[in-house]
XYZ file of C-alpha atoms in Angstrom:
226
model
C -12.314 -16.498 32.694
C -15.105 -16.784 30.047
C -14.300 -15.754 26.312
C -15.486 -12.616 24.862
C -17.827 -13.067 22.031
C -19.371 -9.686 21.552
C -17.717 -6.276 21.060
C -19.546 -3.438 22.399
C -18.693 0.104 21.713
C -20.723 3.343 22.958
C -19.260 6.577 21.917
C -20.188 10.140 22.735
C -19.202 13.401 21.153
C -18.854 16.586 23.017
C -18.623 20.096 21.451
C -17.050 22.210 24.125
C -16.421 25.906 24.432
C -13.078 25.898 26.407
C -11.015 28.568 27.604
C -8.324 30.099 25.331
C -5.567 28.436 28.140
C -6.743 25.064 27.121
C -6.135 25.522 23.392
C -2.825 26.673 23.318
C -1.738 22.904 23.859
C -0.567 20.695 20.960
C -2.975 17.814 20.380
C -1.072 15.472 22.620
C -0.738 17.409 25.423
C -4.223 18.740 25.103
C -5.451 15.335 25.364
C -3.388 14.654 28.437
C -4.790 17.560 30.130
C -8.291 16.541 29.418
C -7.621 12.926 30.618
C -6.372 14.392 33.902
C -9.481 16.828 34.085
C -11.938 14.274 33.276
C -10.173 11.561 35.832
C -11.797 8.509 37.332
C -15.216 10.075 37.824
C -15.476 10.028 33.956
C -13.256 7.316 32.559
C -13.711 4.431 35.218
C -17.389 5.522 35.651
C -18.670 4.470 32.552
C -17.188 0.937 32.527
C -18.642 0.640 36.374
C -22.136 1.370 35.218
C -21.953 -0.703 31.918
C -20.601 -3.725 34.096
C -23.453 -3.190 36.482
C -26.073 -3.000 33.742
C -24.692 -6.122 31.751
C -24.616 -8.286 34.733
C -28.579 -7.774 34.844
C -28.647 -10.024 31.603
C -26.106 -12.480 32.810
C -23.308 -10.816 30.630
C -19.735 -10.111 31.844
C -17.227 -7.611 30.754
C -13.837 -9.423 30.158
C -11.934 -6.235 29.218
C -12.466 -2.772 28.454
C -10.560 0.287 26.521
C -10.947 4.041 26.701
C -9.978 6.152 23.823
C -9.809 9.825 24.435
C -9.279 12.195 21.384
C -9.586 15.958 21.412
C -9.630 18.280 18.115
C -8.739 21.919 18.548
C -11.764 23.877 16.260
C -10.167 27.158 16.686
C -8.084 28.024 13.682
C -5.016 30.130 14.180
C -4.760 32.877 11.469
C -2.192 31.761 8.949
C -2.345 33.417 5.494
C -4.211 31.295 3.278
C -1.927 32.213 0.404
C 0.924 31.203 2.656
C -0.357 27.624 3.088
C -1.192 27.387 -0.632
C 2.292 28.348 -1.709
C 4.037 25.774 1.070
C 1.525 22.818 0.179
C -0.705 22.969 -2.677
C -1.344 19.353 -1.935
C -3.424 19.804 1.078
C -7.050 20.363 1.151
C -8.820 23.132 2.961
C -9.536 20.928 5.706
C -5.940 19.860 5.942
C -4.903 23.347 6.097
C -6.905 24.028 9.061
C -5.439 20.767 10.737
C -2.020 21.975 10.029
C -2.373 25.411 11.219
C -3.582 23.989 14.595
C -0.596 21.653 14.747
C 1.691 24.970 14.677
C -0.236 27.295 16.525
C 1.926 29.173 18.706
C 5.242 28.249 16.841
C 5.264 30.269 13.364
C 8.057 32.424 13.091
C 7.712 35.782 11.781
C 9.884 36.017 8.975
C 7.887 34.859 5.823
C 10.674 32.911 4.531
C 11.077 30.801 7.595
C 7.270 30.508 7.737
C 7.113 29.080 4.373
C 10.012 26.724 5.283
C 8.151 25.541 8.250
C 4.831 25.130 6.490
C 6.421 23.034 3.569
C 8.407 20.970 6.170
C 5.428 20.321 8.262
C 2.912 19.717 5.574
C 5.296 16.734 4.023
C 5.382 15.416 7.477
C 1.721 15.540 7.787
C 0.569 14.480 4.319
C 3.210 13.069 2.068
C 1.338 10.452 -0.076
C 1.352 10.755 -3.733
C -1.613 12.742 -4.910
C -1.902 11.983 -8.602
C -3.838 13.986 -11.313
C -4.192 13.029 -15.083
C -2.710 15.581 -17.415
C -1.393 15.836 -20.631
C 2.465 17.025 -21.683
C 3.070 19.228 -24.562
C 6.582 19.088 -25.770
C 8.762 18.557 -29.007
C 9.853 14.866 -30.076
C 13.462 14.709 -31.047
C 13.755 12.792 -34.166
C 16.827 13.194 -36.253
C 18.032 16.492 -36.133
C 14.480 18.246 -36.041
C 11.704 18.297 -33.338
C 8.329 17.943 -33.903
C 5.375 18.969 -31.710
C 3.938 16.163 -29.326
C 1.357 15.782 -26.983
C 1.350 12.873 -24.391
C -0.997 11.429 -21.800
C 0.700 11.831 -18.259
C 0.020 12.076 -14.268
C 1.204 14.742 -12.186
C 1.986 14.409 -8.523
C 0.529 17.409 -6.366
C 2.890 16.370 -3.593
C 6.390 16.757 -5.480
C 5.753 18.341 -8.664
C 6.854 15.188 -10.499
C 5.292 13.914 -13.838
C 5.019 10.492 -15.303
C 4.076 9.790 -18.629
C 2.018 7.049 -19.453
C 3.469 3.680 -20.786
C 2.843 4.025 -24.433
C 4.906 7.160 -24.322
C 7.904 6.390 -21.946
C 10.298 5.567 -25.117
C 9.952 9.271 -26.363
C 12.866 11.253 -26.264
C 11.350 14.820 -25.473
C 13.484 18.179 -26.031
C 15.515 18.809 -22.695
C 15.576 21.763 -21.205
C 14.107 24.441 -18.886
C 10.553 25.382 -19.890
C 10.786 22.851 -22.964
C 7.180 21.275 -21.873
C 3.909 22.862 -20.938
C 1.590 20.710 -18.654
C -2.331 20.814 -19.409
C -4.869 19.500 -16.720
C -8.304 20.222 -15.877
C -9.883 20.471 -19.430
C -7.232 23.123 -20.338
C -8.063 25.246 -17.149
C -4.547 24.527 -15.910
C -1.273 25.228 -18.108
C 1.922 25.058 -16.092
C 5.328 25.325 -17.894
C 7.724 22.669 -16.823
C 11.371 21.182 -17.391
C 12.528 17.950 -19.103
C 15.664 16.906 -17.545
C 16.490 13.887 -19.197
C 15.289 10.445 -19.744
C 15.388 7.156 -17.938
C 14.051 3.449 -18.652
C 10.804 5.027 -16.848
C 10.603 7.641 -19.375
C 11.317 11.602 -19.753
C 12.304 13.224 -16.351
C 9.843 15.999 -16.103
C 8.845 18.217 -13.259
C 7.067 21.374 -12.603
C 7.818 23.741 -9.607
C 5.454 23.732 -6.591
C 5.136 27.622 -6.853
C 3.429 26.798 -10.183
C 1.221 24.031 -8.951
C 0.115 26.513 -6.148
C -0.971 28.927 -8.736
C -3.145 26.365 -9.989
C -4.029 24.778 -6.632
C -7.965 25.066 -6.468
C -8.591 23.509 -9.774
C -5.910 20.894 -9.223
C -7.135 19.776 -5.973
C -10.567 19.713 -7.170
C -9.688 17.249 -9.897
C -8.037 15.472 -7.110
C -10.932 14.907 -4.857
C -13.333 14.334 -7.884
C -11.545 11.545 -9.416
C -10.858 9.650 -6.202
């Protein structure tokens, strides 16, 4: 058998007006359904025609692979505020993708819906999405506290904050609401907590609910810095 020395890829993308009955399937089931509908006529027809045409120039097909993908473009109605509150680290496009994933599976109880959205959002996108910020707090020095501002990074995915290397030995005042996070040219101000200190620096976090309140500005900052 000859060894392949050329890879040929021919792709078509179809935009289809499909019946609602087809759109109730999840992505995996939708692909399987379309695979069955297209069948050998389409999925094997292309290789047969390609083999015949390439034979005209004495080229032979050593192997071929068919990849079928389908994306449901109809977006289920899920309140945008609920999406932001549960997953402020997602982009608008990712909100749509998440909504499609859970179509037909959303509970009526608002609290259950929030838990579902948060769980599925983290399963969908759980990477660190970091934005630069500053932390305004108080530095403990002897028995007194002095105001201090340090550069840091906020993780939009879980609300954790990491201060920059030069400031990791600073011992900030601990407690709930003892620090303020400032970002996006001071358009974002979030009250946070300092829960202690480790070798990596102060343990600072802000609530996901507070990130959600400034989500648009923070996501814009994350997208523009990439």
